[in-house]
Amino acid sequence: MKQWMTTLLAACGLAWACGAQAQDAYPSRAITWIVPFAAGGPTDAMARNIANRVSQELGQSILIENVGGAGGTIGAAKAAKAAPDGYTFLVGHIGYMAAAPSLYARLPYDPVRDFRAVFRFPDTPLVLLVGQSSPYQTVSELIAYGRQNPGKLNFSNAGVGSTSHLVAAMFASQAGMEVTPIAYKGAGPALNDLMGNQVDAMFDQTNTALPQTRGGRVRALGLTSARPMAQFPGVPPLGEQAIPGFQVSTWYGLYAPKDTPEAVVQTLYRAWSKALQDTQFTGQMAGQGIQMLPEAEYAPAALQRHTADEVQRWAQVIRQAGISLQ
Ligand code: MLT
């Protein structure tokens, strides 16, 4: 064989191997994270913050696609049907990944069977908020009015099964009052109407409630955390002032369609583990009232177990709170 042919064949072989190698270098293009609430809410804010930091570790863009509606179940259903190729993920959350099976009669996905857990995010407690012109200065005043005027207090929320919906229902049930839920496509629009005094109250996660509380556009009456938070000075936990033991946080996690390869899951989890070593990044989240978790709880298997446990737990909570099936 002539020398030039040998060289050409060698070059082609090398090019093929490099090409194949390049195709195998995951991620080779932008990744999409579906956020099943409108932009501007706490889930969207948490997702964008984490996606920005994880994309730096991956060296690849992560695009947020907001798909709102039905308490997040529309976006979750879209993610469950996405190609398991490592380029579409779901930002999951306590509502549509744990409460939804007990709230929606025909849920078009199974949170445990149709997804692979990739990694858990930190948690966010919630804050009971009223508008700045609200007459209620304390949670006791709000409860007193609610008990004397059944159904008159309206609470905005992010749709059936969102934490803003579930926590308000649990709160009303345990406070012995009846409130009227007003559903939006996310806590962002729900909070906007609270600031516009279109609704009486809402429960919002700390990361988005904090700037509006500090800015004086809403008033915080109580926290769903076990202990007071430095970010909300003078605002006591509801469990200390109104309903003993009242404590709940929104949890979140990244999920992939169920047949996504393990190598993809591990690539994303490694990137997240590196981001968690960045104390400036984790400190910025903690400053928003976000609660960092023990490291082991962020792992894929831990989130998979947590999801299955929470589906069971919320079935009982929903029964006890008398929240109706949709
Ligand atoms: C909720 O559970 O209320 C959601 O977190 C709302 C949102 O993130 O928009």
PDB file of N, CA and C and ligand atoms in Angstrom, residues 37-38 41-44 93 158 162-165 186-188 205 250 252, ligand 1:
ATOM      1  N   PHE A  37     -43.462  25.812  37.220  1.00  0.00           N
ATOM      2  CA  PHE A  37     -44.164  26.993  37.731  1.00  0.00           C
ATOM      3  C   PHE A  37     -43.727  28.197  36.898  1.00  0.00           C
ATOM      4  N   ALA A  38     -44.529  29.260  36.980  1.00  0.00           N
ATOM      5  CA  ALA A  38     -44.199  30.493  36.254  1.00  0.00           C
ATOM      6  C   ALA A  38     -42.863  31.056  36.758  1.00  0.00           C
ATOM      7  N   GLY A  41     -41.066  32.752  40.734  1.00  0.00           N
ATOM      8  CA  GLY A  41     -41.427  32.149  42.022  1.00  0.00           C
ATOM      9  C   GLY A  41     -40.207  31.499  42.665  1.00  0.00           C
ATOM     10  N   PRO A  42     -40.383  30.934  43.857  1.00  0.00           N
ATOM     11  CA  PRO A  42     -39.254  30.359  44.595  1.00  0.00           C
ATOM     12  C   PRO A  42     -38.617  29.151  43.917  1.00  0.00           C
ATOM     13  N   THR A  43     -39.435  28.310  43.279  1.00  0.00           N
ATOM     14  CA  THR A  43     -38.864  27.136  42.599  1.00  0.00           C
ATOM     15  C   THR A  43     -38.038  27.601  41.407  1.00  0.00           C
ATOM     16  N   ASP A  44     -38.565  28.560  40.669  1.00  0.00           N
ATOM     17  CA  ASP A  44     -37.847  29.116  39.510  1.00  0.00           C
ATOM     18  C   ASP A  44     -36.555  29.772  39.969  1.00  0.00           C
ATOM     19  N   HIS A  93     -40.356  18.767  43.111  1.00  0.00           N
ATOM     20  CA  HIS A  93     -40.703  19.540  44.320  1.00  0.00           C
ATOM     21  C   HIS A  93     -41.758  18.759  45.072  1.00  0.00           C
ATOM     22  N   ALA A 158     -49.982  28.576  44.333  1.00  0.00           N
ATOM     23  CA  ALA A 158     -49.407  28.260  43.005  1.00  0.00           C
ATOM     24  C   ALA A 158     -50.113  27.076  42.363  1.00  0.00           C
ATOM     25  N   SER A 162     -49.472  22.652  45.229  1.00  0.00           N
ATOM     26  CA  SER A 162     -48.265  23.437  45.518  1.00  0.00           C
ATOM     27  C   SER A 162     -48.146  23.593  47.027  1.00  0.00           C
ATOM     28  N   THR A 163     -46.954  23.906  47.508  1.00  0.00           N
ATOM     29  CA  THR A 163     -46.826  24.046  48.973  1.00  0.00           C
ATOM     30  C   THR A 163     -47.608  25.250  49.464  1.00  0.00           C
ATOM     31  N   SER A 164     -47.690  26.275  48.629  1.00  0.00           N
ATOM     32  CA  SER A 164     -48.487  27.441  49.063  1.00  0.00           C
ATOM     33  C   SER A 164     -49.954  27.028  49.247  1.00  0.00           C
ATOM     34  N   HIS A 165     -50.398  26.078  48.455  1.00  0.00           N
ATOM     35  CA  HIS A 165     -51.777  25.560  48.613  1.00  0.00           C
ATOM     36  C   HIS A 165     -51.857  24.612  49.801  1.00  0.00           C
ATOM     37  N   GLY A 186     -48.081  30.092  39.538  1.00  0.00           N
ATOM     38  CA  GLY A 186     -46.843  30.035  40.327  1.00  0.00           C
ATOM     39  C   GLY A 186     -46.938  31.008  41.484  1.00  0.00           C
ATOM     40  N   ALA A 187     -45.995  30.885  42.411  1.00  0.00           N
ATOM     41  CA  ALA A 187     -46.023  31.769  43.578  1.00  0.00           C
ATOM     42  C   ALA A 187     -45.621  33.188  43.193  1.00  0.00           C
ATOM     43  N   GLY A 188     -44.904  33.326  42.049  1.00  0.00           N
ATOM     44  CA  GLY A 188     -44.556  34.666  41.593  1.00  0.00           C
ATOM     45  C   GLY A 188     -45.792  35.516  41.355  1.00  0.00           C
ATOM     46  N   GLN A 205     -42.223  30.693  49.954  1.00  0.00           N
ATOM     47  CA  GLN A 205     -40.932  30.205  50.428  1.00  0.00           C
ATOM     48  C   GLN A 205     -40.021  31.385  50.783  1.00  0.00           C
ATOM     49  N   THR A 250     -40.487  23.272  51.968  1.00  0.00           N
ATOM     50  CA  THR A 250     -40.556  22.780  50.590  1.00  0.00           C
ATOM     51  C   THR A 250     -39.233  22.109  50.263  1.00  0.00           C
ATOM     52  N   TYR A 252     -36.957  20.066  47.154  1.00  0.00           N
ATOM     53  CA  TYR A 252     -36.840  20.071  45.703  1.00  0.00           C
ATOM     54  C   TYR A 252     -35.765  19.052  45.308  1.00  0.00           C
TER      55      TYR A 252
HETATM   56  C1  MLT B   1     -45.234  26.327  45.627  1.00  0.00           C
HETATM   57  O1  MLT B   1     -45.122  25.200  46.072  1.00  0.00           O
HETATM   58  O2  MLT B   1     -46.054  27.167  46.036  1.00  0.00           O
HETATM   59  C2  MLT B   1     -44.276  26.656  44.557  1.00  0.00           C
HETATM   60  O3  MLT B   1     -42.990  26.531  45.063  1.00  0.00           O
HETATM   61  C3  MLT B   1     -44.555  27.931  43.913  1.00  0.00           C
HETATM   62  C4  MLT B   1     -43.502  28.371  42.969  1.00  0.00           C
HETATM   63  O4  MLT B   1     -42.343  27.975  43.131  1.00  0.00           O
HETATM   64  O5  MLT B   1     -43.865  29.135  42.080  1.00  0.00           O
END
